[in-house]
Amino acid sequence: MHRRFAVLSTAVVLTVALAPTSTADTSTADTRAPRPRPAQQGAADTAAERRQVLTYWTESRMEAAQPLKAPAPKAGTAGEPERGAPSTAPSTALPTRELQAARTPGEAWTGGGAVARTTGRVFFTTQGGRNSSCSGTAVTSANKSVVLTAGHCVKMSGAFHTNWVFVPGYDRGSRPFGTWAATRLLTTPQWNAREDVNFDVAAAVVAPLDGRALVDVVGGQGVAFNQPRRRQMYAFGYPALAPYDGSKLIHCSGRAFDDFVGTGDLGLTCNMTGGSSGGPWMLNFAESTGLGTLNSVNSFKYSFAPNWMLGPYFGNEAQAVYQSAQTASVL
């Protein structure tokens, strides 16, 4: 049975900027890359290409970016993510206990902190020449240059996107932390081959800007894999479709549930709309600092359940994407 869902990529949205955070220690992460290996695509991997991409993304083009058309669900292809040993790369000053978040279905984030710096907008051009955008998050990594997002935010309808950039703290055309061009895009083999929503995970490696790495400028959130399900989560994104207008960073919080309809994904009661794809889901999120541990991303919604947000379980496949990204050359 085919079930309808909508991916959440869309046009211009906003975030808030705060002071820098320091880079987290990754020594506790499991560095053994699980198989199968991620699919990879070179992006702007020369200085000339990066100049061209950065010149392309004018304020007017960002503001005119349009939503992606949702891919048709594919029956009989969904698979369960592989489970392995739990692994965590912590963010700076990770809270020592899990917060019991009150249920918040979709409200403006006014707490500032690291999440307002590490979360940003992703802009790209699709195979058909349409300019579009997603959300993404700077995460702690060995090369200090990794952005995690959703799979459909790097590849869709059989082709990797081009002109891919990350703009942390984007605000009504303002780019307080600069525009970061991707040199490499990675996604799971399951999303690459058949756009399986259970594996809608991706990473980008971005080039240094003015001689500095991304995490040295905006900080990095922690990231974790193979964690227990049904935990308290905070989700962030920049929804730009009604009832939102893309002007504010929105968050949802509550206890995640297992999708019992048609995937192996996590679910969260959340009213975010188009524009939030790739935004982070965090465990152990501290409102006082804006730091947490990324453990899924906004992926899709069922048309018959607009108050549910679904995000992929971060198992071995998602871990392989992260490990390959954090050990990749940034140029």
XYZ file of C-alpha atoms in Angstrom:
331
model
C 0.000 0.000 0.000
C 1.366 3.383 -0.976
C 1.199 6.012 1.750
C 1.495 9.693 1.048
C 4.073 11.834 2.794
C 5.608 15.230 2.269
C 9.276 16.103 2.618
C 9.794 19.364 4.394
C 12.279 21.326 2.287
C 11.235 24.805 1.288
C 12.240 28.441 0.929
C 13.924 31.087 3.072
C 13.855 30.813 6.868
C 15.600 32.378 9.813
C 17.708 31.754 12.886
C 19.341 33.722 15.710
C 23.052 34.307 16.391
C 24.923 34.102 19.681
C 28.535 33.975 20.844
C 30.866 31.160 19.684
C 31.131 27.836 21.468
C 34.255 25.729 21.638
C 34.794 22.490 19.782
C 33.815 19.282 21.548
C 36.092 16.336 22.225
C 35.310 13.395 19.926
C 37.426 10.847 21.759
C 34.409 8.892 23.034
C 33.025 8.255 19.559
C 33.316 4.829 17.961
C 35.582 5.492 14.962
C 34.979 2.175 13.251
C 32.921 2.975 10.142
C 30.072 0.453 9.767
C 29.183 -0.999 6.389
C 27.655 -0.486 3.871
C 29.680 2.514 2.788
C 27.891 5.817 2.146
C 27.288 7.197 -1.314
C 29.434 10.262 -1.993
C 29.501 13.058 -4.529
C 32.069 15.794 -4.990
C 30.667 19.310 -4.790
C 32.580 22.593 -5.104
C 35.986 20.996 -4.632
C 38.098 23.679 -6.322
C 38.621 27.287 -5.310
C 37.141 28.477 -8.613
C 33.992 26.394 -8.130
C 33.548 27.662 -4.589
C 33.846 31.278 -5.721
C 31.239 30.606 -8.376
C 28.838 28.996 -5.883
C 29.251 31.768 -3.308
C 28.686 34.405 -5.969
C 25.595 32.582 -7.185
C 23.811 32.775 -3.835
C 22.682 36.364 -3.732
C 20.178 37.521 -1.143
C 17.436 37.619 -3.770
C 18.095 34.032 -4.868
C 17.934 32.823 -1.274
C 14.673 34.642 -0.701
C 13.204 33.213 -3.917
C 14.135 29.584 -3.164
C 11.138 27.280 -3.692
C 9.974 24.082 -1.963
C 10.968 20.692 -3.302
C 8.297 18.422 -4.690
C 7.907 15.368 -2.475
C 9.085 12.073 -4.030
C 6.488 9.369 -4.431
C 6.639 6.758 -1.647
C 7.908 3.423 -2.869
C 6.132 0.291 -1.710
C 8.087 -2.756 -0.580
C 11.481 -1.077 -0.311
C 11.640 0.057 3.300
C 14.264 -1.627 5.444
C 15.179 -1.395 9.104
C 18.368 0.438 10.080
C 21.110 -1.819 11.423
C 21.797 -1.558 15.155
C 25.254 -1.563 16.661
C 26.965 -0.489 19.862
C 25.818 2.893 21.203
C 28.205 5.692 20.244
C 28.298 9.392 21.115
C 30.472 12.337 20.117
C 29.564 14.932 22.761
C 29.120 18.647 22.276
C 30.849 21.185 24.475
C 29.473 21.239 28.062
C 27.020 18.404 27.393
C 24.420 18.327 30.190
C 24.866 15.468 32.645
C 21.221 14.424 32.785
C 18.401 14.047 30.306
C 15.849 16.847 30.610
C 12.190 15.906 30.825
C 10.877 18.237 28.125
C 7.301 19.381 28.302
C 5.376 18.643 25.128
C 5.774 21.585 22.767
C 4.208 21.044 19.318
C 5.745 24.069 17.633
C 6.775 27.350 19.220
C 9.334 30.049 18.503
C 12.722 29.372 20.072
C 13.644 32.367 22.228
C 16.354 30.757 24.341
C 19.287 31.642 22.096
C 22.388 29.625 22.934
C 24.459 27.344 20.747
C 21.491 25.955 18.802
C 20.907 29.390 17.288
C 24.459 29.355 15.876
C 24.919 25.721 14.913
C 21.560 25.433 13.113
C 21.271 27.121 9.755
C 19.821 27.077 6.298
C 21.030 24.896 3.440
C 20.599 26.258 -0.082
C 21.015 24.281 -3.289
C 19.905 23.884 -6.905
C 18.045 20.734 -7.941
C 18.585 18.724 -11.115
C 15.725 20.647 -12.754
C 17.367 23.985 -12.019
C 15.133 24.993 -9.118
C 16.689 26.817 -6.190
C 15.543 25.353 -2.890
C 16.590 24.977 0.725
C 16.624 22.804 3.831
C 17.919 23.062 7.387
C 21.185 21.660 8.693
C 23.352 21.509 11.799
C 27.059 21.940 12.436
C 28.197 18.978 14.523
C 31.374 18.177 16.385
C 33.736 16.292 14.075
C 37.386 15.452 13.555
C 37.710 17.846 10.620
C 35.453 20.491 12.245
C 33.604 20.833 8.942
C 30.528 18.544 8.996
C 26.893 19.588 8.526
C 24.230 16.933 9.148
C 20.912 17.143 7.319
C 18.320 14.941 5.577
C 19.112 12.733 2.595
C 16.688 14.531 0.309
C 18.540 17.754 1.114
C 21.584 16.499 -0.822
C 20.011 14.194 -3.412
C 16.533 13.725 -4.847
C 14.947 12.159 -7.919
C 18.179 10.380 -8.766
C 20.555 13.344 -8.761
C 22.722 15.140 -6.244
C 21.970 18.821 -5.803
C 24.434 21.496 -6.917
C 25.377 24.953 -5.621
C 25.191 23.526 -2.081
C 25.899 25.950 0.764
C 25.273 26.175 4.514
C 24.351 29.513 6.086
C 24.392 29.321 9.902
C 22.407 32.080 11.553
C 20.707 33.195 8.329
C 18.352 36.067 9.140
C 16.406 37.999 6.497
C 19.353 38.025 4.125
C 21.929 38.594 6.849
C 24.701 35.992 7.023
C 26.408 36.752 10.350
C 28.694 33.702 10.184
C 29.199 33.617 6.438
C 28.243 31.232 3.645
C 29.966 27.838 3.643
C 30.304 25.955 0.365
C 30.193 22.147 0.382
C 33.133 20.257 -1.073
C 31.566 16.806 -0.596
C 28.031 15.434 -0.132
C 27.293 12.044 1.469
C 24.156 10.010 2.070
C 23.182 6.458 2.928
C 23.245 3.835 0.164
C 19.553 3.157 0.853
C 18.562 6.757 0.197
C 20.948 6.946 -2.743
C 19.542 3.826 -4.415
C 15.808 4.021 -3.713
C 15.024 7.059 -1.535
C 14.038 4.889 1.426
C 12.714 7.249 4.117
C 14.113 5.031 6.880
C 17.570 6.198 5.768
C 16.860 9.854 4.932
C 20.188 11.040 6.391
C 23.019 13.014 4.831
C 26.122 15.031 5.587
C 28.070 17.740 3.852
C 31.720 18.599 4.290
C 32.214 22.347 3.934
C 35.357 24.245 3.003
C 37.051 26.591 5.475
C 36.000 30.222 5.289
C 38.639 32.925 5.671
C 41.032 30.257 6.933
C 38.749 28.987 9.722
C 36.794 25.737 10.029
C 33.036 25.789 10.575
C 33.026 24.421 14.131
C 35.705 26.902 15.163
C 33.329 29.695 14.137
C 29.878 28.497 15.278
C 30.566 25.506 17.555
C 29.254 21.973 17.091
C 26.410 19.923 18.519
C 27.031 16.401 19.756
C 25.853 13.421 17.722
C 24.829 9.915 18.845
C 23.960 6.592 17.207
C 22.243 3.338 18.209
C 20.502 4.928 21.174
C 17.367 3.677 22.958
C 14.066 4.748 21.444
C 11.138 6.664 22.984
C 13.238 9.285 24.737
C 12.664 12.957 25.361
C 13.672 14.992 22.312
C 13.892 18.567 21.115
C 13.465 19.217 17.385
C 14.390 22.465 15.620
C 13.706 23.862 12.195
C 12.718 26.827 10.104
C 9.202 26.146 8.765
C 8.154 28.625 6.092
C 4.708 27.330 5.134
C 1.483 28.246 6.950
C 0.939 28.687 9.825
C 4.619 29.729 9.907
C 6.275 32.336 7.725
C 9.951 31.408 7.914
C 10.827 34.334 10.139
C 11.573 32.412 13.339
C 13.451 29.398 14.597
C 10.752 26.960 15.751
C 11.133 24.075 18.168
C 9.115 21.075 19.249
C 9.709 18.897 22.289
C 8.298 15.793 23.911
C 8.789 12.053 24.085
C 9.477 10.376 20.745
C 7.315 7.447 19.661
C 7.825 4.655 17.137
C 6.124 5.063 13.773
C 3.507 2.328 13.676
C 2.183 3.186 10.201
C 4.786 2.219 7.648
C 8.407 2.945 8.568
C 11.001 2.243 11.243
C 11.315 5.952 11.959
C 10.930 7.953 15.139
C 7.900 10.200 15.552
C 7.308 13.391 17.477
C 4.206 15.510 17.966
C 5.263 18.581 16.005
C 3.476 21.117 13.822
C 6.509 22.280 11.835
C 5.881 22.534 8.109
C 7.878 22.846 4.885
C 11.241 24.418 5.487
C 12.252 22.288 8.448
C 13.751 19.278 6.607
C 17.164 18.345 7.961
C 16.693 20.275 11.194
C 18.106 18.517 14.283
C 16.422 16.257 16.823
C 18.389 16.348 20.067
C 18.738 14.228 23.157
C 19.983 15.715 26.435
C 19.222 19.218 25.233
C 19.934 21.979 27.759
C 17.802 25.076 27.272
C 20.297 27.123 29.275
C 23.153 26.523 26.822
C 21.454 25.432 23.595
C 23.652 22.328 23.487
C 22.525 18.757 22.973
C 23.165 15.509 21.106
C 21.794 15.183 17.594
C 20.008 11.854 17.184
C 17.714 12.314 14.157
C 16.600 14.968 11.671
C 13.278 16.269 10.399
C 12.365 14.084 7.437
C 8.697 13.817 6.427
C 5.038 13.938 7.455
C 2.110 11.739 6.569
C -0.617 13.740 4.828
C -3.232 12.252 7.169
C -1.232 13.114 10.337
C -0.095 16.745 10.020
C 0.754 16.933 13.727
C 3.371 14.189 13.474
C 6.955 14.759 12.420
C 8.969 11.682 11.400
C 12.726 11.328 11.557
C 15.076 8.420 10.730
C 16.573 6.237 13.443
C 20.315 6.880 13.669
C 21.759 3.380 13.371
C 24.880 2.007 11.702
C 24.064 3.542 8.322
C 23.741 7.064 9.704
C 26.918 6.507 11.720
C 28.771 5.478 8.558
C 27.740 8.738 6.882
C 29.003 10.764 9.842
C 32.265 8.834 10.173
C 33.049 9.157 6.481
C 32.261 12.865 6.552
C 34.332 13.667 9.618
C 37.414 11.908 8.254
C 37.121 13.362 4.735
C 39.442 16.026 3.423
C 37.788 19.434 3.512
C 39.382 20.518 0.204
